[in-house]
PDB file of C-alpha atoms in Angstrom:
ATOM      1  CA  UNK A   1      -6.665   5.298  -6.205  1.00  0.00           C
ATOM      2  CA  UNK A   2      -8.859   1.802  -7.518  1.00  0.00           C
ATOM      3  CA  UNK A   3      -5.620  -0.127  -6.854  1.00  0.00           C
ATOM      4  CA  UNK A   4      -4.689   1.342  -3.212  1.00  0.00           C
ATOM      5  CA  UNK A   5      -8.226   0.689  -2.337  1.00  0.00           C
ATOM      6  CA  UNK A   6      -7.986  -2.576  -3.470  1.00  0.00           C
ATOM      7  CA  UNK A   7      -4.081  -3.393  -2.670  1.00  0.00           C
ATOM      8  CA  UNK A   8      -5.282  -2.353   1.137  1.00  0.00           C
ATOM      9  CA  UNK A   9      -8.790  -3.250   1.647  1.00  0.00           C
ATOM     10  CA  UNK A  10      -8.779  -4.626   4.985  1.00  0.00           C
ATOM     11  CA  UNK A  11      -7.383  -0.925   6.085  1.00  0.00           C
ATOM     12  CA  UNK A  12     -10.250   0.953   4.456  1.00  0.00           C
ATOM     13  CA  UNK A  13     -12.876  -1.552   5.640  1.00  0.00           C
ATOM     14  CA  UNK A  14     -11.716  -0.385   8.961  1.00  0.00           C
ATOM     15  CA  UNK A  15     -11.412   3.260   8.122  1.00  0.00           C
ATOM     16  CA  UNK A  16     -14.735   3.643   6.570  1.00  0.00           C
ATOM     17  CA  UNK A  17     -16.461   1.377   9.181  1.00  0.00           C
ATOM     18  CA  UNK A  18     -17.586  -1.143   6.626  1.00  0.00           C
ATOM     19  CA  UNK A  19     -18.357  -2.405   2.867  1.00  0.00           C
ATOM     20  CA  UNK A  20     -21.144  -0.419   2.118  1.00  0.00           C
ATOM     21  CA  UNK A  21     -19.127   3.106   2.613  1.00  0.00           C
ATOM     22  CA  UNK A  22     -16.173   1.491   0.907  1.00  0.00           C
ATOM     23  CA  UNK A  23     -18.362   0.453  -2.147  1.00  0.00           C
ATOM     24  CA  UNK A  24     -19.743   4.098  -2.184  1.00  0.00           C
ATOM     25  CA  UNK A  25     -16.189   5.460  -2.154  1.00  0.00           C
ATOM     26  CA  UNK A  26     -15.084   2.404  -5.007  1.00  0.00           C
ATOM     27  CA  UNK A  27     -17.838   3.801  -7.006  1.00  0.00           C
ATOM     28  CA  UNK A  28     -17.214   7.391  -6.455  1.00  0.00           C
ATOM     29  CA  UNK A  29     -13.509   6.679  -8.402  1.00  0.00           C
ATOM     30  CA  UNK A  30     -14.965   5.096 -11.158  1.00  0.00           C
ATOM     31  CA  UNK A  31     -15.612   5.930 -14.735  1.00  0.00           C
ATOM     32  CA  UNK A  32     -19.332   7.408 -14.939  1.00  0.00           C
ATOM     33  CA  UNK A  33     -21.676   5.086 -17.195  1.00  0.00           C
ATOM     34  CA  UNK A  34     -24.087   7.807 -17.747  1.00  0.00           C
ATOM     35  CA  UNK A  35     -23.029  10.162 -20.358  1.00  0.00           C
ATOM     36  CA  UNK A  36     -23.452  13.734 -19.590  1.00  0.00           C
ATOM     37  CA  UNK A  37     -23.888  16.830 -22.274  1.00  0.00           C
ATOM     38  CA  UNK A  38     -21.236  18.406 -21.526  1.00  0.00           C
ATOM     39  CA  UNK A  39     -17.496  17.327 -21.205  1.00  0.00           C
ATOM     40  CA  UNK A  40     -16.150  17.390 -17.917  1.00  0.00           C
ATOM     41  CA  UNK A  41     -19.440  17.597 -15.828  1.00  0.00           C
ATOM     42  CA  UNK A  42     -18.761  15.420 -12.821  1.00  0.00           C
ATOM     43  CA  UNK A  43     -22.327  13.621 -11.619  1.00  0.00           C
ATOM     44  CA  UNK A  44     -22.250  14.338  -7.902  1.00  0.00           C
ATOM     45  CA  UNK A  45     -21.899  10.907  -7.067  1.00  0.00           C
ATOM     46  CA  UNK A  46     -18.342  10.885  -8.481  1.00  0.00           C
ATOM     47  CA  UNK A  47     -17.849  14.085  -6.152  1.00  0.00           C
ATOM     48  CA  UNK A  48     -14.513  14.282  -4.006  1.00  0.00           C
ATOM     49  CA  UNK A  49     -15.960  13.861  -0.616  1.00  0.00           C
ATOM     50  CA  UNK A  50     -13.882  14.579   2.534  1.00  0.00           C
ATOM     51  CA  UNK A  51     -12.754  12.895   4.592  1.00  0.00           C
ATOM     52  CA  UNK A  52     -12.738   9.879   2.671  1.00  0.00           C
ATOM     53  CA  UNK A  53     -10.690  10.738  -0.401  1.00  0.00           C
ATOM     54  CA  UNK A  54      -8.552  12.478   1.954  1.00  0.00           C
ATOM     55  CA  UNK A  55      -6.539   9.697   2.998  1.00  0.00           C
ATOM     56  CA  UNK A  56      -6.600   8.202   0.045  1.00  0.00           C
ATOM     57  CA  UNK A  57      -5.158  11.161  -1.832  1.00  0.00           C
ATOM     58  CA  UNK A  58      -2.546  11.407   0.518  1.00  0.00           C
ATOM     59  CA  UNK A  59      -1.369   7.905   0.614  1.00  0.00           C
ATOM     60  CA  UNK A  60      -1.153   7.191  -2.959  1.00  0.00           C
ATOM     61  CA  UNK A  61       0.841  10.495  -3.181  1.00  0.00           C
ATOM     62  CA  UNK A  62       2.801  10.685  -0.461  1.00  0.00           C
ATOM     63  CA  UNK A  63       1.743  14.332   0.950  1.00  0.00           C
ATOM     64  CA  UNK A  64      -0.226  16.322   3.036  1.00  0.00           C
ATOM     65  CA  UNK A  65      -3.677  16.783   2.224  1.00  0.00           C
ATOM     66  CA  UNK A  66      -5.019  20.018   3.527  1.00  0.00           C
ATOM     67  CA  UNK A  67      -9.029  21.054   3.285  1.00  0.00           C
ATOM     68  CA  UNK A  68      -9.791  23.887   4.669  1.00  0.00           C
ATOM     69  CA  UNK A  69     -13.346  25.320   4.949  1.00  0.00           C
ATOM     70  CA  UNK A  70     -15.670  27.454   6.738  1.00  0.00           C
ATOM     71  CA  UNK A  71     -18.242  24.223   6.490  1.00  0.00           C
ATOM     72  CA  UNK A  72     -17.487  22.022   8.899  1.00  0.00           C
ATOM     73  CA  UNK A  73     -14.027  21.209  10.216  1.00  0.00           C
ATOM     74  CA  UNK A  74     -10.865  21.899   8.843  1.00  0.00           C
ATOM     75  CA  UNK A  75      -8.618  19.042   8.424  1.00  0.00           C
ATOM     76  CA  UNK A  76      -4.948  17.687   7.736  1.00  0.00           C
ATOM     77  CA  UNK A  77      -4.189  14.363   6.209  1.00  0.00           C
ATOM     78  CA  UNK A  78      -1.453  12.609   6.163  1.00  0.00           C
ATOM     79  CA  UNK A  79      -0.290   9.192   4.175  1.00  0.00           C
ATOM     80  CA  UNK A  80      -1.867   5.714   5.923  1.00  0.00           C
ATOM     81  CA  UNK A  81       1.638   4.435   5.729  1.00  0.00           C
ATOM     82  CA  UNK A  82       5.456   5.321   5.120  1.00  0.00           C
ATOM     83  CA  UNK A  83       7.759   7.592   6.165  1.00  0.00           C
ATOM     84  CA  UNK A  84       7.989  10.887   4.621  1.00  0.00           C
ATOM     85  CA  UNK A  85      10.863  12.659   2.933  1.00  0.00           C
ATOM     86  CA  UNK A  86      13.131  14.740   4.361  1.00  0.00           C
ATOM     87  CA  UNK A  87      11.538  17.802   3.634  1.00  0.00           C
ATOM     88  CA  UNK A  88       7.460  17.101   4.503  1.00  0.00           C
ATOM     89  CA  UNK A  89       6.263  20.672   4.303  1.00  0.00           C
ATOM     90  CA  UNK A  90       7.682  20.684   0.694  1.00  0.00           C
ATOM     91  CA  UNK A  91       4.920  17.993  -0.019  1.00  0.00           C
ATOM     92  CA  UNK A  92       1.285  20.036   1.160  1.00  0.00           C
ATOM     93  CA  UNK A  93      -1.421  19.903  -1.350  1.00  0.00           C
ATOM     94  CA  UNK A  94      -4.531  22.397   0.040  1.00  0.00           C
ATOM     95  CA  UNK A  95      -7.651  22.303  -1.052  1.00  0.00           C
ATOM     96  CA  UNK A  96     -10.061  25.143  -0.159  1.00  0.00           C
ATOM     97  CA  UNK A  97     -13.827  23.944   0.219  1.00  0.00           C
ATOM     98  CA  UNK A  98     -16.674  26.077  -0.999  1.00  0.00           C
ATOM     99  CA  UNK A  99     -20.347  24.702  -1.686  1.00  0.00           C
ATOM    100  CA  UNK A 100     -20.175  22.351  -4.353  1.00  0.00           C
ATOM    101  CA  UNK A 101     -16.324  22.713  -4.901  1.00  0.00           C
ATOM    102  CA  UNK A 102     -12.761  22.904  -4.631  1.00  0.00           C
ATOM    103  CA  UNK A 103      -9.989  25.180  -5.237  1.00  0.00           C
ATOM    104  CA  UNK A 104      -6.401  24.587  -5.130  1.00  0.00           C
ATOM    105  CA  UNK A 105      -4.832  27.243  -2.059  1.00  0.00           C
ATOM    106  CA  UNK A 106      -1.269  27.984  -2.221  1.00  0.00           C
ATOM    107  CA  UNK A 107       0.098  27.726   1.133  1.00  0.00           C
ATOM    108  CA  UNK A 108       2.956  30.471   2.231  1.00  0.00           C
ATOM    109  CA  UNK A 109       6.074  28.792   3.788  1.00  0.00           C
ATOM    110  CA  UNK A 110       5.484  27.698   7.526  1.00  0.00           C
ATOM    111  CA  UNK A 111       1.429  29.380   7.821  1.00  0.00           C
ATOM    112  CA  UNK A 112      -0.682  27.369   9.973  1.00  0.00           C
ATOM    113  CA  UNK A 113      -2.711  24.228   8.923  1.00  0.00           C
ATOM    114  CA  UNK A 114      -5.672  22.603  10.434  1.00  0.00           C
ATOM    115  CA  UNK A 115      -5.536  19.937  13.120  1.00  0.00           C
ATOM    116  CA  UNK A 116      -4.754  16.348  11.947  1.00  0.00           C
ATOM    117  CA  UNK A 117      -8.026  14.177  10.755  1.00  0.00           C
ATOM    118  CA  UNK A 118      -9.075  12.365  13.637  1.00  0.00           C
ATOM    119  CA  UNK A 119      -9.406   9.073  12.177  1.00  0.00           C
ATOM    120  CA  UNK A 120      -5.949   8.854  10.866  1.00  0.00           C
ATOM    121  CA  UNK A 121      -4.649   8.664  14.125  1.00  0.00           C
ATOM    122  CA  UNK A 122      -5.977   5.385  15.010  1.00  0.00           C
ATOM    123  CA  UNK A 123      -5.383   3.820  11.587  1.00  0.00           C
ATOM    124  CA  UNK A 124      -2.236   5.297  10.153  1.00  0.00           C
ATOM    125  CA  UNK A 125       0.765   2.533  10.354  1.00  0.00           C
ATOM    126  CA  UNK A 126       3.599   2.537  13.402  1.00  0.00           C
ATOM    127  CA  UNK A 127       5.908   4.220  10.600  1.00  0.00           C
ATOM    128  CA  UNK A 128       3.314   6.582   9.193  1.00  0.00           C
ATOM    129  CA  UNK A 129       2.711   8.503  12.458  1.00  0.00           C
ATOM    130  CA  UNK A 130       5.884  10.444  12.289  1.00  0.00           C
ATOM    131  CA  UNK A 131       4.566  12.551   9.881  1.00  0.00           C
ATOM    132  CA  UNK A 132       2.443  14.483  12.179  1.00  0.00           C
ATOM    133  CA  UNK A 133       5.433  15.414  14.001  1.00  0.00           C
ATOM    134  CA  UNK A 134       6.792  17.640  11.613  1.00  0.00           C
ATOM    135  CA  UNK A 135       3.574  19.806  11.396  1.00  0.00           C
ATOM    136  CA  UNK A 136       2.931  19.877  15.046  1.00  0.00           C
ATOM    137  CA  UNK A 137       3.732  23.684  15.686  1.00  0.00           C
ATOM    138  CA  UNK A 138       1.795  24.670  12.282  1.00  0.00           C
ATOM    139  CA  UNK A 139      -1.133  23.364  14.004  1.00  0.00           C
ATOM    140  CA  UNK A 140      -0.881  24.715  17.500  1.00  0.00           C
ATOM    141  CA  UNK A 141      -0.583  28.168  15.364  1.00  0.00           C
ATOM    142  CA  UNK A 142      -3.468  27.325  13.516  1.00  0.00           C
ATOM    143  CA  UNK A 143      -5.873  26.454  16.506  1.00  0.00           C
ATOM    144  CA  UNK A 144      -4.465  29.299  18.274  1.00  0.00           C
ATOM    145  CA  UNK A 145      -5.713  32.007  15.245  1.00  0.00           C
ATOM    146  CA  UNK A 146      -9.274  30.101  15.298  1.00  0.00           C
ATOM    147  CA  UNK A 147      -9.132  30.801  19.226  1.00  0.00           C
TER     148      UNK A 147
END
């Protein structure tokens, strides 16, 4: 995720609205110098934070990115750029958020998922925006069961 951050700076500058939230997501990525007790405690500054690391997750991986949540808005995010495969839905990754973590939801076939992040609209490549198109009646359900 280093590498697509780096490989695309320019893009992220613009995403994140400058260097300082780009540093703080740089930093969030990399290795912890302060050693912890235990193995596998995660400082929170190295936190997955939303919706940052959503749009990185799903570019460097090529799916959809799903966090859904009770806290805040739910959100859908798709790659920055390319075209997806034939079969998109195939390729959803949903996280669900709870305070102070993450859990890995598995979506049924064709349920609803949250409206697209707003920001990826206006910074996704000319290819990259016909991904949205093939989720475009799984959100209309979703919005319509929040309604």
């Amino acid at each position: 995720m280093i590498n697509e951050l780096s490989l695309h700076r320019n893009d992220y500058l613009k995403l994140y609205g400058g260097d300082d939230r780009l540093a703080y997501i740089t930093n969030a990525l990399l290795l912890s110098k302060r050693k912890t007790r235990r193995h596998g405690v995660a400082l929170i500054e190295k936190w997955l934070t939303f919706p940052d690391m959503g749009h990185i997750v799903a570019t460097v991986l090529g799916k959809v990115v799903v966090k859904l949540t009770k806290q805040g808005a739910s959100e859908t995010f798709f790659s920055l750029r390319g075209i997806p495969s034939s079969n998109p839905s195939s390729l959803i990754i949903c996280l669900g958020a709870i305070p102070g973590h993450y859990i890995y939801v598995k979506l049924k076939d064709d349920c609803p998922i949250p409206p697209t992040c707003i920001q990826w609209k206006s910074h996704c490549s000319a290819e990259a925006i016909v991904w949205e198109s093939f989720f475009v009646a799984r959100q209309a359900k979703f919005d319509k069961l929040m309604k």
